[in-house]
Amino acid sequence: MSDEKKMFKVTIDNITIEVEPGTSILNAARMIGGEVAPPAMCYYTKLKGSGGKCRTCLVEVAQGSTADPRPMPKLVASCRTNIMDGMVVKNITSEKVIDARKGVVEFLLINHPLDCPICDQAGECHLQDLSYEHGASGTRYQFPRRTFEKHDLGPYIQLHMTRCIMCFRCVYTADQVTNRRVHGILDRGEHAEIATYIKTALDNDFIGNVIDVCPVGALTDKTFRFKNRVWFLKPVDAHRDCPKCSGKVQLWYRGDEVFRVTARKDEFGEVEDWICNDCRFEKKKTADWVIEGPSKIDRHSVISANHYVGAHKPTEIEPEVMGRPPRLLMDIHSVSQVNQPSVDLSLLPGPAHSDDFNGKEK
Amino acid sequence: MGRKLLLEKAHVEGIRYYDTYRREGGYASVEKALKNLSPEQVVEEVKKSGLRGRGGAGFPTGMKWSFIAKPEGVPRHLVCNADESEPGTFKDRYLMEFLPHLLIEGLIVSSYALGSNATYIYIRGEYAWVADILDQAIVEAKNNGWLGKNILGSGFDCDIYVHRGAGAYICGEETALIESLEGKRGNPRIKPPFPAVKGAWDRPTVVNNVESLAAVVPIINMGGEEYAKIGVGKSTGTKLISACGNINKPGVYEIDMTISVEEFIYSDEYCGGIPKGKRLKACIPGGSSVPILPANLLLKTAKGETRMMTYESLGDGGFATGSMMGSGGFIVLDEDQCVVRHTMTLARFYQHESCGQCSPCREGTGWMHRILKNIEYGKGQKSDIDLLWDIQRRIEGNTICPLGDAAAWPVAAAIRHFRDEFEWHVNNPDECLKRNYGLAHYADPRPVPAATA
């Protein structure tokens, strides 16, 4: 008898692959990669039961299976629908899907401010990418948006509920990764909010992971937030012997200073290993870590700006030919106090302020 | 006079109590089923009866029962959905309040058919007194040997528990109901897996409406084939209709699905016509979530035939010209009623009851309500009508559970059939405020911002 597993054939956007039974449409599409993979705001591979809520990964099933070729009557959530043998799926090739996704983005942005220029998640925000790829250029919503006061969830985490898109990932994380869940959803419908019962703190060893799973800037790291923009930092893979977690992390450097520690993430923005609070919040010195080398970041990511690995800079020929350094059209330091070479931004305790550049006491 | 199967004894004095109910022939179906029929035969009888789920979707009950998984050694559950929260629907309350033993009798037979030893009645929290009535009836049934261990010496054990909901419309959706029953927040689950495979506490579960389970009693008593002879086509048996709105005789009626809509509204046996001789304007025939129909489409189908009170006839032509039987909440509107106001009220309800799990429903229902509120109070613009249409289109079919559809359909149907009324509101803002029925405080006092490109 053959030990070979029976594989299911699936065609997604006219590309056919074979996958193991039990694979979801989303994961099959991720195997193909690129634009064929639907976006997902609430699905998280490592969190059991997640997915199906945000509706950004809706796809059209044009053929249910070889045995039953009828199309599915409604669009389905690709993260929660398993492949059948001979299934034909349309993602970006379906006008219905594109239209529905545009609608979902519009709904999500009703109560999520597009304040990317100031939001701490900018550059790492899945909703920012989604709205760029699938959203409309303007809003049709003309009513006041809901607002919330910022909520400190203990010493490490701040909740900015205004930006929350109710993906439930943090709730699943607290439920499945930590030993105690003290937060969840309060209220119903558009009044629903992530909250703790009677403003308590989130304070167990692995709770910091809720920051990593948040696809938008609702849950932020209080030891890092607004200290720097992510694209100014250089991610480096590192590890340490940690008694609680795998200790495999990314250190985010600016200069010689570690600004932030996060779990390592894959190409779909999902963490590879959960890390503990000690590694994330307490170990911010290079000496605490064994450095493995620069993290591999997708070249198109904003994080990769200025951090090209193996880049070949063209040789400056002017010094050789002219015998002097290249002439600048304008020296920024002569007209602005910002970015003075004498001020080391990475040593500033908080966000840079004009006083930092003109030598005045704060 | 239409044939009555469920409410036949409803007016017998004391029928709420066991002694009277038993004297009137109650619990005969339990005796028949447990002594003469196997569980499979009971399922077969229900299949033969053609009974369609009375909760709203109209799925064949016998077929639903046959889907239940039967893994070895795993308990199965039957859950009675008594979370009747659809605006305009109040038939189950009537049945449970006046004939609690009929439901319990149906539950025992159904539990036997499905192999459920622990059966639950999930009742709407607001029906507090009805839950008390059911509790009392369960005690009576147990004291008389119809519940508990080894019922009638058949070897079948069954207990029924009443579980009170905390007051959420969404808990009437079967998977949300199961979540709530398990003690969790009442959020709908994503299907598959269906409850018949993985339901309450991950065990195979069947969720049926109160009326469907009560209908099992006459089906077993008279036989499935006899039951199927009542009604028309696939709309077999009798159906409870809760009629309300602008009619002379609001109430719960049992019809045998052979009468026309016109007869139901105007005959003295049922609604008794419209008060003060006013004209019929529209009707929501199946509870607030189904599309509204204007009078001209209500009395005649798309094919020009007389519209009957059947599943098929009410849905004739799809939503462009038809509606649904739904849960049987029959809401009649006379010529003085404002469809925009009604639609706004419904939108407010669905906004309030959205569970908040999935984005289109959570955000879209509130958006629709605000736009409708503006239109109703003379602050709308013509483009708002198209915007409403677009929003409902993007909610429908894209949500986890049918609440999104339930919120979208009334809006879609109102615009489809009464667009001129929406335009009147937009074009006559001052008139809108004059006809405000003393509810000016409800109007959104905020000015509408200018439209942006």
PDB file of C-alpha atoms in Angstrom, chain A residues 49 51-55 58 74-75 77 80 98-100 102-104 106-108 110-111 138-144 146 164-168 172 185-192, chain B residues 167-169 185 187 190 192 351-360 362-364 366-367 370-371 374 381 387 390-391 393-395 397-400 405 444 446 448-452:
ATOM      1  CA  GLY A  49     -10.008  29.921  16.199  1.00  0.00           C
ATOM      2  CA  GLY A  51     -10.011  34.466  11.384  1.00  0.00           C
ATOM      3  CA  GLY A  52     -13.287  34.945   9.610  1.00  0.00           C
ATOM      4  CA  LYS A  53     -14.145  38.223  11.316  1.00  0.00           C
ATOM      5  CA  CYS A  54     -12.606  41.093   9.405  1.00  0.00           C
ATOM      6  CA  ARG A  55     -13.874  39.810   6.016  1.00  0.00           C
ATOM      7  CA  LEU A  58     -13.227  37.068   1.153  1.00  0.00           C
ATOM      8  CA  LYS A  74     -21.664  33.751  -1.405  1.00  0.00           C
ATOM      9  CA  LEU A  75     -18.128  34.970  -1.071  1.00  0.00           C
ATOM     10  CA  ALA A  77     -13.699  33.820   4.165  1.00  0.00           C
ATOM     11  CA  ARG A  80     -11.746  29.585   7.408  1.00  0.00           C
ATOM     12  CA  ILE A  98     -12.432  43.412  -5.356  1.00  0.00           C
ATOM     13  CA  ASP A  99     -15.693  45.289  -4.811  1.00  0.00           C
ATOM     14  CA  ALA A 100     -16.429  43.539  -1.511  1.00  0.00           C
ATOM     15  CA  LYS A 102     -13.174  47.789  -1.136  1.00  0.00           C
ATOM     16  CA  GLY A 103     -16.340  47.874   0.928  1.00  0.00           C
ATOM     17  CA  VAL A 104     -14.660  46.132   3.845  1.00  0.00           C
ATOM     18  CA  GLU A 106     -14.285  51.442   3.814  1.00  0.00           C
ATOM     19  CA  PHE A 107     -16.079  49.917   6.797  1.00  0.00           C
ATOM     20  CA  LEU A 108     -12.822  49.361   8.664  1.00  0.00           C
ATOM     21  CA  ILE A 110     -14.961  54.401   9.449  1.00  0.00           C
ATOM     22  CA  ASN A 111     -13.659  54.190  12.964  1.00  0.00           C
ATOM     23  CA  GLY A 138     -11.948  59.431  -0.201  1.00  0.00           C
ATOM     24  CA  THR A 139     -14.489  58.640   2.456  1.00  0.00           C
ATOM     25  CA  ARG A 140     -18.261  58.752   2.134  1.00  0.00           C
ATOM     26  CA  TYR A 141     -18.807  58.699   5.877  1.00  0.00           C
ATOM     27  CA  GLN A 142     -19.889  62.096   7.127  1.00  0.00           C
ATOM     28  CA  PHE A 143     -20.676  61.510  10.767  1.00  0.00           C
ATOM     29  CA  PRO A 144     -18.548  61.994  13.850  1.00  0.00           C
ATOM     30  CA  ARG A 146     -16.027  57.329  17.768  1.00  0.00           C
ATOM     31  CA  CYS A 164      -8.739  49.249  17.066  1.00  0.00           C
ATOM     32  CA  ILE A 165     -10.440  47.343  14.268  1.00  0.00           C
ATOM     33  CA  MET A 166     -11.763  44.575  16.520  1.00  0.00           C
ATOM     34  CA  CYS A 167      -9.739  41.771  14.980  1.00  0.00           C
ATOM     35  CA  PHE A 168      -9.826  39.819  18.289  1.00  0.00           C
ATOM     36  CA  TYR A 172      -7.000  35.029  21.387  1.00  0.00           C
ATOM     37  CA  ILE A 185     -14.656  42.596  24.195  1.00  0.00           C
ATOM     38  CA  LEU A 186     -17.138  44.793  25.990  1.00  0.00           C
ATOM     39  CA  ASP A 187     -20.427  45.955  24.489  1.00  0.00           C
ATOM     40  CA  ARG A 188     -21.939  45.107  21.131  1.00  0.00           C
ATOM     41  CA  GLY A 189     -21.924  46.297  17.554  1.00  0.00           C
ATOM     42  CA  GLU A 190     -20.128  49.518  16.819  1.00  0.00           C
ATOM     43  CA  HIS A 191     -19.959  50.225  20.543  1.00  0.00           C
ATOM     44  CA  ALA A 192     -17.833  47.138  21.060  1.00  0.00           C
TER      45      ALA A 192
ATOM     46  CA  GLY B 167     -31.232  39.702  26.097  1.00  0.00           C
ATOM     47  CA  ALA B 168     -29.447  39.727  22.765  1.00  0.00           C
ATOM     48  CA  TYR B 169     -31.207  39.320  19.437  1.00  0.00           C
ATOM     49  CA  ARG B 185     -20.360  35.845  24.726  1.00  0.00           C
ATOM     50  CA  ASN B 187     -21.099  35.631  19.001  1.00  0.00           C
ATOM     51  CA  ILE B 190     -18.183  30.459  11.542  1.00  0.00           C
ATOM     52  CA  PRO B 192     -18.558  24.871   8.884  1.00  0.00           C
ATOM     53  CA  GLN B 351     -27.432  48.472  14.625  1.00  0.00           C
ATOM     54  CA  HIS B 352     -28.069  47.983  18.311  1.00  0.00           C
ATOM     55  CA  GLU B 353     -28.159  44.206  18.033  1.00  0.00           C
ATOM     56  CA  SER B 354     -25.141  43.638  15.807  1.00  0.00           C
ATOM     57  CA  CYS B 355     -22.671  41.551  17.801  1.00  0.00           C
ATOM     58  CA  GLY B 356     -19.693  43.494  16.494  1.00  0.00           C
ATOM     59  CA  GLN B 357     -17.667  40.538  15.321  1.00  0.00           C
ATOM     60  CA  CYS B 358     -17.401  41.177  11.601  1.00  0.00           C
ATOM     61  CA  SER B 359     -16.608  44.515  10.028  1.00  0.00           C
ATOM     62  CA  PRO B 360     -19.409  45.000   7.472  1.00  0.00           C
ATOM     63  CA  ARG B 362     -20.515  46.195  12.898  1.00  0.00           C
ATOM     64  CA  GLU B 363     -19.784  49.374  10.986  1.00  0.00           C
ATOM     65  CA  GLY B 364     -22.342  49.198   8.181  1.00  0.00           C
ATOM     66  CA  GLY B 366     -24.626  52.006  12.284  1.00  0.00           C
ATOM     67  CA  TRP B 367     -23.830  53.921   9.128  1.00  0.00           C
ATOM     68  CA  ARG B 370     -27.416  57.414  10.773  1.00  0.00           C
ATOM     69  CA  ILE B 371     -28.161  58.099   7.124  1.00  0.00           C
ATOM     70  CA  ASN B 374     -30.914  62.142   8.597  1.00  0.00           C
ATOM     71  CA  GLN B 381     -29.423  64.552   0.506  1.00  0.00           C
ATOM     72  CA  LEU B 387     -25.207  55.639  -0.687  1.00  0.00           C
ATOM     73  CA  ASP B 390     -24.467  50.837  -1.877  1.00  0.00           C
ATOM     74  CA  ILE B 391     -23.861  50.188   1.816  1.00  0.00           C
ATOM     75  CA  ARG B 393     -25.247  45.877  -1.016  1.00  0.00           C
ATOM     76  CA  ARG B 394     -21.828  45.568   0.552  1.00  0.00           C
ATOM     77  CA  ILE B 395     -23.170  44.185   3.824  1.00  0.00           C
ATOM     78  CA  GLY B 397     -23.853  38.178   1.998  1.00  0.00           C
ATOM     79  CA  ASN B 398     -20.492  39.315   3.325  1.00  0.00           C
ATOM     80  CA  THR B 399     -21.035  38.744   7.027  1.00  0.00           C
ATOM     81  CA  ILE B 400     -20.472  35.766   9.311  1.00  0.00           C
ATOM     82  CA  ASP B 405     -28.616  40.186   5.556  1.00  0.00           C
ATOM     83  CA  ASP B 444     -30.032  64.176  15.258  1.00  0.00           C
ATOM     84  CA  ARG B 446     -26.031  67.899  14.463  1.00  0.00           C
ATOM     85  CA  VAL B 448     -24.974  67.471   8.143  1.00  0.00           C
ATOM     86  CA  PRO B 449     -21.494  68.291   6.870  1.00  0.00           C
ATOM     87  CA  ALA B 450     -21.212  69.297   3.246  1.00  0.00           C
ATOM     88  CA  ALA B 451     -20.526  66.422   0.890  1.00  0.00           C
ATOM     89  CA  THR B 452     -16.928  65.978  -0.081  1.00  0.00           C
TER      90      THR B 452
END
